[in-house]
Amino acid sequence: MHDVYIYDAIRAPRAKAKADGGLSDLTPHALLQQLYAALLNRADIQGDQLHEFVNEVILGCVTQQGEQAGNVAKSSLLYAGLPYQIAGTTVTRYCSSGLDAINLAALKIAGGQAGGMIAGGVEMMSRHPMLSDGARIFSDPKFAIACQILMMGSGADLIASLNNITRAQADHIAYTSQQRAEHARVSGYNKSIIAIENPVKKITVSEDECIRANTTEASLGEMKPAFADLGAKGVDAYQLAAKPQLSKIDHIHTAGNSPAMADCAALVLLGNKALGEVLGKKPRAKIIAAAVIDDDPLQVLGGCISATEKLLHDNNLTTSDIDLFELHEAFAATMVKAQSVLNIPSDKLNVNGGVIALGHPMGATGSIMMGVLIDELERRNCKRGVVATSGAAGSGTALLVERV
């Protein structure tokens, strides 16, 4: 088995998934083209020579519809004019896709199938909104229940109900996320961001757009529950039948303590030791271990907790052995439960904010989080970190990395 190193991790700014968002005029291919160019420039690789260093690109993308359909990993390589010899694979494991792309790339390097890989993700939600692919599991309620697949907000409210998590606790998580994200933005902590040109709006997008710095816990407390109506249409009854210990579902999640939709893409350059020697480039981190496991599908979003538990257990580690945790802030209740179950101190968890504040471009989020973690490990001169993501149906993936 070969050691697997991360040589670089970059991303676009996370833009509002709206027509006035800074990236909304760009196709996924046009956005990725700028990121490929930036990654090659940083690694000092000529585009027409990329196939000599990289065997394959693996990208996560959840809504593989329209411009994002047809294997966007491969088609974006060709669109960018990169060598045809490089393979391209697009994967979906719901919102865990971007981290699973990194894990799959790492497995190919570890097994000797590849010496260098690019992994990451893309999701342009202003152009392809969540559920626009018309998947039956999200459009046919009877079929969804047969598959035990519920909407994410319903799962988050179930997590809150099962763990006695209050609205005040959820709003505090959201407020903290906003404050930390804004602090990181103004302090210049986001070193992995690449400025993106939007020729249609004639602007350069260089900062995350979704942060709502003026949010207060009082303003969050005024928001109405977002998923109570869905519960009244039969979801609550189904959840209560499956969880007889509950007498009711507490609908504590609102637009304010739920993830914001966003446009973004991210790329991570991975390779064996020989890749760094050839490029004359020192690795930024080493992938030590990974864990993939699913949680209760009715709770939908607990996968990041279960995967982190498994990762720590399998490697004989405790929370105190980890310097920083970057866990998918998939609705506020998930984070309250994560802190309780994993005993993670607040000053180790999502220290620069999470997707409630920063936005959640589904297929790209996991790969973005990897860059955020490595940036912060370097800034703090820390050694070891965990990235973990949740996706629909209880999906969970966690990676353990160490700075080199």
CSV table of C-alpha atoms in Angstrom, one decimal:
chain,number,residue,atom,x,y,z
A,1,MET,CA,0.0,0.0,0.0
A,2,HIS,CA,1.2,3.5,-0.9
A,3,ASP,CA,1.0,6.5,1.4
A,4,VAL,CA,-1.5,9.1,0.1
A,5,TYR,CA,-0.7,12.8,0.4
A,6,ILE,CA,-2.7,16.0,-0.3
A,7,TYR,CA,-0.6,18.5,-2.3
A,8,ASP,CA,-3.1,21.2,-2.6
A,9,ALA,CA,-6.8,22.1,-2.0
A,10,ILE,CA,-8.6,25.0,-3.7
A,11,ARG,CA,-12.1,26.2,-4.1
A,12,ALA,CA,-14.2,28.9,-5.6
A,13,PRO,CA,-16.0,31.3,-3.2
A,14,ARG,CA,-19.4,30.0,-2.1
A,15,ALA,CA,-21.9,32.2,-3.9
A,16,LYS,CA,-25.6,32.7,-3.3
A,17,ALA,CA,-27.7,30.3,-5.3
A,18,LYS,CA,-29.8,33.1,-6.8
A,19,ALA,CA,-29.8,34.9,-10.1
A,20,ASP,CA,-27.9,37.8,-8.4
A,21,GLY,CA,-25.3,35.5,-7.0
A,22,GLY,CA,-21.8,36.1,-8.1
A,23,LEU,CA,-21.3,32.8,-9.9
A,24,SER,CA,-24.8,32.2,-11.3
A,25,ASP,CA,-23.9,33.1,-14.8
A,26,LEU,CA,-21.2,30.4,-15.1
A,27,THR,CA,-21.9,26.9,-16.2
A,28,PRO,CA,-20.3,24.2,-14.0
A,29,HIS,CA,-17.8,23.6,-16.8
A,30,ALA,CA,-16.8,27.3,-17.0
A,31,LEU,CA,-16.3,27.4,-13.2
A,32,LEU,CA,-14.2,24.3,-13.2
A,33,GLN,CA,-12.1,25.5,-16.1
A,34,GLN,CA,-10.9,28.4,-13.9
A,35,LEU,CA,-10.2,26.1,-11.0
A,36,TYR,CA,-8.3,23.6,-13.1
A,37,ALA,CA,-6.2,26.5,-14.4
A,38,ALA,CA,-5.5,27.7,-10.9
A,39,LEU,CA,-4.6,24.3,-9.6
A,40,LEU,CA,-2.2,23.7,-12.5
A,41,ASN,CA,-0.6,27.1,-12.0
A,42,ARG,CA,0.0,26.5,-8.3
A,43,ALA,CA,1.6,23.1,-9.0
A,44,ASP,CA,3.6,24.5,-11.9
A,45,ILE,CA,2.2,21.9,-14.4
A,46,GLN,CA,1.6,22.7,-18.0
A,47,GLY,CA,-2.0,21.9,-19.0
A,48,ASP,CA,-1.0,19.7,-22.0
A,49,GLN,CA,1.3,17.7,-19.7
A,50,LEU,CA,-1.3,17.0,-16.9
A,51,HIS,CA,-1.8,13.4,-18.0
A,52,GLU,CA,1.8,12.7,-17.1
A,53,PHE,CA,1.0,13.5,-13.5
A,54,VAL,CA,-2.7,12.8,-13.0
A,55,ASN,CA,-4.5,9.6,-14.0
A,56,GLU,CA,-8.1,10.6,-13.2
A,57,VAL,CA,-10.4,13.3,-11.9
A,58,ILE,CA,-13.3,12.3,-9.6
A,59,LEU,CA,-15.9,14.9,-8.8
A,60,GLY,CA,-18.9,14.8,-6.5
A,61,CYS,CA,-22.2,16.2,-7.9
A,62,VAL,CA,-25.6,15.5,-6.4
A,63,THR,CA,-28.0,16.9,-9.0
A,64,GLN,CA,-26.8,15.3,-12.2
A,65,GLN,CA,-29.3,17.1,-14.4
A,66,GLY,CA,-28.9,19.4,-17.4
A,67,GLU,CA,-25.5,21.0,-17.4
A,68,GLN,CA,-24.4,18.8,-14.5
A,69,ALA,CA,-25.4,15.5,-16.2
A,70,GLY,CA,-23.4,13.5,-18.6
A,71,ASN,CA,-20.3,12.9,-16.3
A,72,VAL,CA,-19.4,16.5,-15.6
A,73,ALA,CA,-15.9,15.4,-14.4
A,74,LYS,CA,-14.9,14.1,-17.8
A,75,SER,CA,-16.7,16.7,-19.9
A,76,SER,CA,-15.3,19.5,-17.8
A,77,LEU,CA,-11.7,18.2,-18.5
A,78,LEU,CA,-12.4,18.2,-22.2
A,79,TYR,CA,-14.1,21.6,-22.0
A,80,ALA,CA,-11.0,23.0,-20.3
A,81,GLY,CA,-8.8,21.7,-23.1
A,82,LEU,CA,-6.9,19.2,-20.9
A,83,PRO,CA,-5.5,16.0,-22.2
A,84,TYR,CA,-8.0,13.4,-23.3
A,85,GLN,CA,-6.0,10.6,-21.7
A,86,ILE,CA,-7.2,11.7,-18.2
A,87,ALA,CA,-10.2,9.7,-17.0
A,88,GLY,CA,-13.2,11.4,-15.4
A,89,THR,CA,-15.7,10.0,-13.0
A,90,THR,CA,-18.7,11.7,-11.4
A,91,VAL,CA,-20.1,10.3,-8.1
A,92,THR,CA,-23.1,10.9,-6.0
A,93,ARG,CA,-23.6,9.9,-2.4
A,94,TYR,CA,-25.9,12.7,-1.6
A,95,CYS,CA,-24.2,15.6,0.3
A,96,SER,CA,-21.2,13.4,1.2
A,97,SER,CA,-20.2,13.2,-2.5
A,98,GLY,CA,-17.3,15.7,-2.4
A,99,LEU,CA,-15.6,13.9,0.5
A,100,ASP,CA,-16.3,10.5,-1.0
A,101,ALA,CA,-14.6,11.7,-4.2
A,102,ILE,CA,-11.5,12.3,-2.2
A,103,ASN,CA,-11.7,9.0,-0.5
A,104,LEU,CA,-12.1,7.1,-3.8
A,105,ALA,CA,-9.1,8.9,-5.2
A,106,ALA,CA,-7.1,8.1,-2.2
A,107,LEU,CA,-8.0,4.4,-2.5
A,108,LYS,CA,-6.8,4.3,-6.1
A,109,ILE,CA,-3.4,5.9,-5.1
A,110,ALA,CA,-3.0,3.6,-2.0
A,111,GLY,CA,-3.6,0.6,-4.2
A,112,GLY,CA,-1.1,1.6,-6.8
A,113,GLN,CA,-3.6,2.2,-9.6
A,114,ALA,CA,-2.7,5.9,-9.8
A,115,GLY,CA,0.2,8.1,-8.9
A,116,GLY,CA,-1.7,11.3,-9.0
A,117,MET,CA,-5.5,12.2,-8.8
A,118,ILE,CA,-7.6,15.3,-8.7
A,119,ALA,CA,-10.8,15.0,-6.5
A,120,GLY,CA,-13.4,17.5,-5.6
A,121,GLY,CA,-17.0,18.5,-6.4
A,122,VAL,CA,-19.2,20.9,-8.1
A,123,GLU,CA,-22.8,22.1,-7.5
A,124,MET,CA,-24.4,25.1,-9.2
A,125,MET,CA,-27.6,25.3,-7.3
A,126,SER,CA,-28.7,28.6,-8.9
A,127,ARG,CA,-28.8,26.7,-12.2
A,128,HIS,CA,-29.9,23.3,-10.9
A,129,PRO,CA,-31.8,23.6,-7.7
A,130,MET,CA,-32.0,20.8,-5.2
A,131,LEU,CA,-34.5,18.1,-6.3
A,132,SER,CA,-34.6,19.5,-9.9
A,133,ASP,CA,-33.5,16.1,-11.2
A,134,GLY,CA,-37.0,14.7,-10.2
A,135,ALA,CA,-35.7,11.7,-8.4
A,136,ARG,CA,-38.7,9.5,-7.5
A,137,ILE,CA,-37.5,9.0,-3.9
A,138,PHE,CA,-38.1,12.7,-3.3
A,139,SER,CA,-41.2,13.2,-5.5
A,140,ASP,CA,-43.3,10.2,-4.7
A,141,PRO,CA,-44.2,10.1,-1.0
A,142,LYS,CA,-45.3,6.5,-0.9
A,143,PHE,CA,-42.2,5.3,-2.7
A,144,ALA,CA,-40.0,7.5,-0.4
A,145,ILE,CA,-41.5,5.9,2.7
A,146,ALA,CA,-40.9,2.4,1.1
A,147,CYS,CA,-37.3,3.4,0.7
A,148,GLN,CA,-37.1,5.0,4.2
A,149,ILE,CA,-36.0,8.2,2.6
A,150,LEU,CA,-37.2,11.5,4.1
A,151,MET,CA,-36.4,15.1,3.4
A,152,MET,CA,-33.4,16.4,5.2
A,153,GLY,CA,-35.3,18.9,7.4
A,154,SER,CA,-37.6,16.2,8.6
A,155,GLY,CA,-34.7,14.1,9.6
A,156,ALA,CA,-33.2,17.1,11.5
A,157,ASP,CA,-36.4,17.7,13.4
A,158,LEU,CA,-36.4,14.0,14.3
A,159,ILE,CA,-32.8,14.2,15.6
A,160,ALA,CA,-33.9,17.2,17.7
A,161,SER,CA,-36.9,15.3,19.1
A,162,LEU,CA,-35.0,12.1,19.9
A,163,ASN,CA,-32.3,14.1,21.7
A,164,ASN,CA,-34.4,16.7,23.5
A,165,ILE,CA,-32.6,19.5,21.5
A,166,THR,CA,-34.3,22.8,22.0
A,167,ARG,CA,-34.9,25.7,19.5
A,168,ALA,CA,-32.6,27.9,21.6
A,169,GLN,CA,-29.7,25.3,21.3
A,170,ALA,CA,-30.3,25.1,17.5
A,171,ASP,CA,-30.3,28.9,17.1
A,172,HIS,CA,-27.2,29.2,19.2
A,173,ILE,CA,-25.4,26.8,16.8
A,174,ALA,CA,-26.5,29.0,13.8
A,175,TYR,CA,-25.5,32.2,15.5
A,176,THR,CA,-22.1,30.8,16.3
A,177,SER,CA,-21.6,29.6,12.8
A,178,GLN,CA,-22.4,33.1,11.4
A,179,GLN,CA,-20.0,34.8,13.8
A,180,ARG,CA,-17.2,32.4,13.2
A,181,ALA,CA,-17.6,32.5,9.4
A,182,GLU,CA,-17.6,36.3,9.4
A,183,HIS,CA,-14.5,36.4,11.6
A,184,ALA,CA,-12.7,34.0,9.3
A,185,ARG,CA,-13.7,36.1,6.3
A,186,VAL,CA,-12.5,39.5,7.6
A,187,SER,CA,-9.3,37.9,9.1
A,188,GLY,CA,-8.3,36.4,5.8
A,189,TYR,CA,-8.3,32.8,7.0
A,190,ASN,CA,-9.8,31.3,3.8
A,191,LYS,CA,-6.5,30.7,2.0
A,192,SER,CA,-8.0,28.0,-0.3
A,193,ILE,CA,-10.3,30.5,-2.1
A,194,ILE,CA,-9.5,31.2,-5.7
A,195,ALA,CA,-11.0,34.4,-7.2
A,196,ILE,CA,-13.4,33.7,-10.0
A,197,GLU,CA,-14.1,35.9,-13.0
A,198,ASN,CA,-17.7,36.3,-14.0
A,199,PRO,CA,-17.6,37.9,-17.5
A,200,VAL,CA,-21.4,38.2,-17.7
A,201,LYS,CA,-21.7,40.4,-14.6
A,202,LYS,CA,-18.2,41.8,-15.2
A,203,ILE,CA,-17.2,41.1,-11.6
A,204,THR,CA,-14.5,39.1,-9.8
A,205,VAL,CA,-15.9,37.0,-7.0
A,206,SER,CA,-13.3,36.6,-4.2
A,207,GLU,CA,-15.3,36.1,-1.0
A,208,ASP,CA,-18.0,33.9,0.3
A,209,GLU,CA,-21.4,35.6,-0.2
A,210,CYS,CA,-23.9,33.7,2.0
A,211,ILE,CA,-22.7,34.9,5.4
A,212,ARG,CA,-25.2,36.9,7.3
A,213,ALA,CA,-23.0,38.7,9.8
A,214,ASN,CA,-25.9,40.8,11.3
A,215,THR,CA,-27.7,37.7,12.5
A,216,THR,CA,-28.6,37.6,16.2
A,217,GLU,CA,-30.1,34.9,18.4
A,218,ALA,CA,-33.1,37.1,18.8
A,219,SER,CA,-33.6,37.5,15.0
A,220,LEU,CA,-33.2,33.7,14.6
A,221,GLY,CA,-35.8,33.2,17.3
A,222,GLU,CA,-38.4,35.1,15.3
A,223,MET,CA,-38.3,32.7,12.3
A,224,LYS,CA,-41.0,30.2,11.7
A,225,PRO,CA,-40.4,26.4,11.6
A,226,ALA,CA,-39.7,25.3,8.1
A,227,PHE,CA,-40.8,21.7,8.1
A,228,ALA,CA,-44.0,21.6,10.3
A,229,ASP,CA,-46.2,21.7,7.2
A,230,LEU,CA,-44.4,18.7,5.7
A,231,GLY,CA,-44.8,16.9,9.0
A,232,ALA,CA,-48.5,17.6,9.1
A,233,LYS,CA,-48.8,16.0,5.7
A,234,GLY,CA,-47.9,12.6,7.1
A,235,VAL,CA,-44.2,12.7,7.8
A,236,ASP,CA,-44.7,13.2,11.6
A,237,ALA,CA,-47.1,10.3,11.8
A,238,TYR,CA,-44.6,8.0,10.0
A,239,GLN,CA,-41.8,9.1,12.2
A,240,LEU,CA,-43.8,8.6,15.4
A,241,ALA,CA,-44.9,5.2,14.3
A,242,ALA,CA,-41.2,4.3,13.8
A,243,LYS,CA,-40.1,5.9,17.1
A,244,PRO,CA,-42.8,5.0,19.6
A,245,GLN,CA,-40.9,6.5,22.4
A,246,LEU,CA,-41.8,9.9,21.1
A,247,SER,CA,-45.2,11.6,21.6
A,248,LYS,CA,-44.6,14.4,19.1
A,249,ILE,CA,-42.0,15.8,16.7
A,250,ASP,CA,-40.5,19.1,17.7
A,251,HIS,CA,-40.1,21.3,14.7
A,252,ILE,CA,-37.2,23.5,15.7
A,253,HIS,CA,-35.5,24.0,12.3
A,254,THR,CA,-36.0,27.2,10.4
A,255,ALA,CA,-34.4,28.9,7.4
A,256,GLY,CA,-32.0,30.5,9.8
A,257,ASN,CA,-30.6,27.3,11.5
A,258,SER,CA,-30.6,25.2,8.3
A,259,PRO,CA,-27.9,25.2,5.5
A,260,ALA,CA,-28.0,27.9,2.9
A,261,MET,CA,-28.0,26.8,-0.7
A,262,ALA,CA,-24.9,27.9,-2.7
A,263,ASP,CA,-22.9,27.7,-5.9
A,264,CYS,CA,-19.3,26.4,-5.7
A,265,ALA,CA,-16.7,24.0,-6.9
A,266,ALA,CA,-13.5,22.6,-5.2
A,267,LEU,CA,-10.5,20.6,-6.3
A,268,VAL,CA,-7.9,18.6,-4.3
A,269,LEU,CA,-4.6,17.4,-5.7
A,270,LEU,CA,-3.7,14.0,-4.3
A,271,GLY,CA,-0.7,11.7,-5.0
A,272,ASN,CA,1.8,9.3,-3.7
A,273,LYS,CA,5.3,10.4,-2.5
A,274,ALA,CA,6.8,10.1,-6.0
A,275,LEU,CA,4.4,12.8,-7.3
A,276,GLY,CA,5.7,15.3,-4.9
A,277,GLU,CA,9.3,14.4,-5.8
A,278,VAL,CA,8.6,14.9,-9.5
A,279,LEU,CA,6.8,18.2,-9.0
A,280,GLY,CA,9.3,19.4,-6.4
A,281,LYS,CA,6.3,20.1,-4.2
A,282,LYS,CA,5.9,19.4,-0.5
A,283,PRO,CA,2.6,17.8,0.6
A,284,ARG,CA,0.4,19.8,2.8
A,285,ALA,CA,-1.2,16.8,4.5
A,286,LYS,CA,-1.3,13.0,4.6
A,287,ILE,CA,-4.5,10.9,4.6
A,288,ILE,CA,-4.2,8.5,7.5
A,289,ALA,CA,-7.5,6.7,7.6
A,290,ALA,CA,-11.1,6.8,6.4
A,291,ALA,CA,-14.5,5.5,7.6
A,292,VAL,CA,-17.7,5.0,5.6
A,293,ILE,CA,-20.9,4.0,7.4
A,294,ASP,CA,-24.5,4.9,7.3
A,295,ASP,CA,-26.8,5.9,10.2
A,296,ASP,CA,-30.5,5.5,10.8
A,297,PRO,CA,-32.1,6.7,7.4
A,298,LEU,CA,-35.1,8.2,9.2
A,299,GLN,CA,-32.8,10.6,11.0
A,300,VAL,CA,-31.2,11.3,7.6
A,301,LEU,CA,-28.3,13.5,8.8
A,302,GLY,CA,-26.5,11.5,11.5
A,303,GLY,CA,-23.9,10.0,9.2
A,304,CYS,CA,-21.1,12.4,10.0
A,305,ILE,CA,-21.5,11.4,13.7
A,306,SER,CA,-21.5,7.7,13.1
A,307,ALA,CA,-18.6,7.9,10.6
A,308,THR,CA,-16.5,10.0,13.1
A,309,GLU,CA,-17.2,7.5,15.8
A,310,LYS,CA,-16.1,4.6,13.6
A,311,LEU,CA,-13.0,6.5,12.5
A,312,LEU,CA,-11.8,7.2,16.0
A,313,HIS,CA,-12.6,3.7,17.2
A,314,ASP,CA,-10.9,1.9,14.3
A,315,ASN,CA,-7.7,4.0,14.9
A,316,ASN,CA,-7.7,3.8,18.7
A,317,LEU,CA,-8.1,7.5,19.0
A,318,THR,CA,-10.3,9.7,21.3
A,319,THR,CA,-11.6,13.2,20.7
A,320,SER,CA,-8.6,14.6,22.7
A,321,ASP,CA,-6.2,13.2,20.1
A,322,ILE,CA,-7.7,15.4,17.4
A,323,ASP,CA,-6.8,19.0,17.1
A,324,LEU,CA,-9.7,20.1,14.9
A,325,PHE,CA,-13.0,18.7,13.6
A,326,GLU,CA,-14.6,19.9,10.4
A,327,LEU,CA,-18.1,18.2,10.6
A,328,HIS,CA,-20.9,18.8,8.2
A,329,GLU,CA,-23.2,21.4,9.8
A,330,ALA,CA,-26.2,19.6,8.3
A,331,PHE,CA,-28.9,21.5,10.2
A,332,ALA,CA,-28.2,22.7,13.7
A,333,ALA,CA,-29.5,19.7,15.7
A,334,THR,CA,-26.9,17.5,14.1
A,335,MET,CA,-24.2,19.7,15.6
A,336,VAL,CA,-25.7,19.7,19.0
A,337,LYS,CA,-25.9,15.9,18.9
A,338,ALA,CA,-22.3,15.6,17.6
A,339,GLN,CA,-20.9,17.7,20.4
A,340,SER,CA,-22.8,15.6,22.9
A,341,VAL,CA,-22.1,12.1,21.5
A,342,LEU,CA,-18.5,12.8,20.5
A,343,ASN,CA,-17.7,15.1,23.4
A,344,ILE,CA,-16.1,17.7,21.1
A,345,PRO,CA,-15.3,21.0,22.7
A,346,SER,CA,-16.7,24.0,20.9
A,347,ASP,CA,-13.2,25.4,20.3
A,348,LYS,CA,-12.3,22.4,18.2
A,349,LEU,CA,-15.4,22.1,16.1
A,350,ASN,CA,-16.1,24.1,12.9
A,351,VAL,CA,-14.0,26.9,14.2
A,352,ASN,CA,-14.4,29.0,11.0
A,353,GLY,CA,-18.2,28.4,10.7
A,354,GLY,CA,-20.2,25.8,8.8
A,355,VAL,CA,-22.6,25.5,6.0
A,356,ILE,CA,-25.5,27.2,7.9
A,357,ALA,CA,-23.5,30.4,7.5
A,358,LEU,CA,-21.3,29.7,4.5
A,359,GLY,CA,-23.6,27.8,2.2
A,360,HIS,CA,-24.0,24.2,1.2
A,361,PRO,CA,-23.2,23.5,-2.5
A,362,MET,CA,-24.1,19.8,-2.0
A,363,GLY,CA,-21.6,17.9,-4.2
A,364,ALA,CA,-18.8,20.3,-3.4
A,365,THR,CA,-19.2,20.7,0.3
A,366,GLY,CA,-17.0,17.8,1.5
A,367,SER,CA,-14.0,18.8,-0.7
A,368,ILE,CA,-14.4,22.4,0.4
A,369,MET,CA,-14.3,21.3,4.1
A,370,MET,CA,-11.0,19.4,3.4
A,371,GLY,CA,-9.4,22.7,2.3
A,372,VAL,CA,-10.8,24.6,5.2
A,373,LEU,CA,-9.4,22.0,7.6
A,374,ILE,CA,-5.9,22.0,6.1
A,375,ASP,CA,-5.8,25.8,6.0
A,376,GLU,CA,-6.7,26.0,9.7
A,377,LEU,CA,-4.3,23.2,10.8
A,378,GLU,CA,-1.5,25.2,9.1
A,379,ARG,CA,-2.6,28.5,10.5
A,380,ARG,CA,-2.7,27.1,14.0
A,381,ASN,CA,0.4,24.9,13.6
A,382,CYS,CA,-1.7,21.9,14.6
A,383,LYS,CA,-1.2,18.3,13.5
A,384,ARG,CA,-4.3,16.2,13.2
A,385,GLY,CA,-7.8,16.8,12.0
A,386,VAL,CA,-11.0,15.0,11.0
A,387,VAL,CA,-13.4,15.9,8.2
A,388,ALA,CA,-16.8,14.2,8.2
A,389,THR,CA,-19.9,14.7,6.1
A,390,SER,CA,-23.5,13.6,6.2
A,391,GLY,CA,-25.9,12.9,3.3
A,392,ALA,CA,-29.4,11.8,2.8
A,393,ALA,CA,-30.5,8.3,3.9
A,394,GLY,CA,-28.0,8.4,6.8
A,395,SER,CA,-24.9,8.6,4.6
A,396,GLY,CA,-21.7,9.3,6.4
A,397,THR,CA,-18.0,9.6,5.5
A,398,ALA,CA,-15.0,10.6,7.7
A,399,LEU,CA,-11.3,11.2,6.8
A,400,LEU,CA,-8.4,11.5,9.3
A,401,VAL,CA,-5.6,13.7,8.0
A,402,GLU,CA,-2.3,14.8,9.5
A,403,ARG,CA,-0.1,17.8,8.4
A,404,VAL,CA,3.2,16.9,6.9
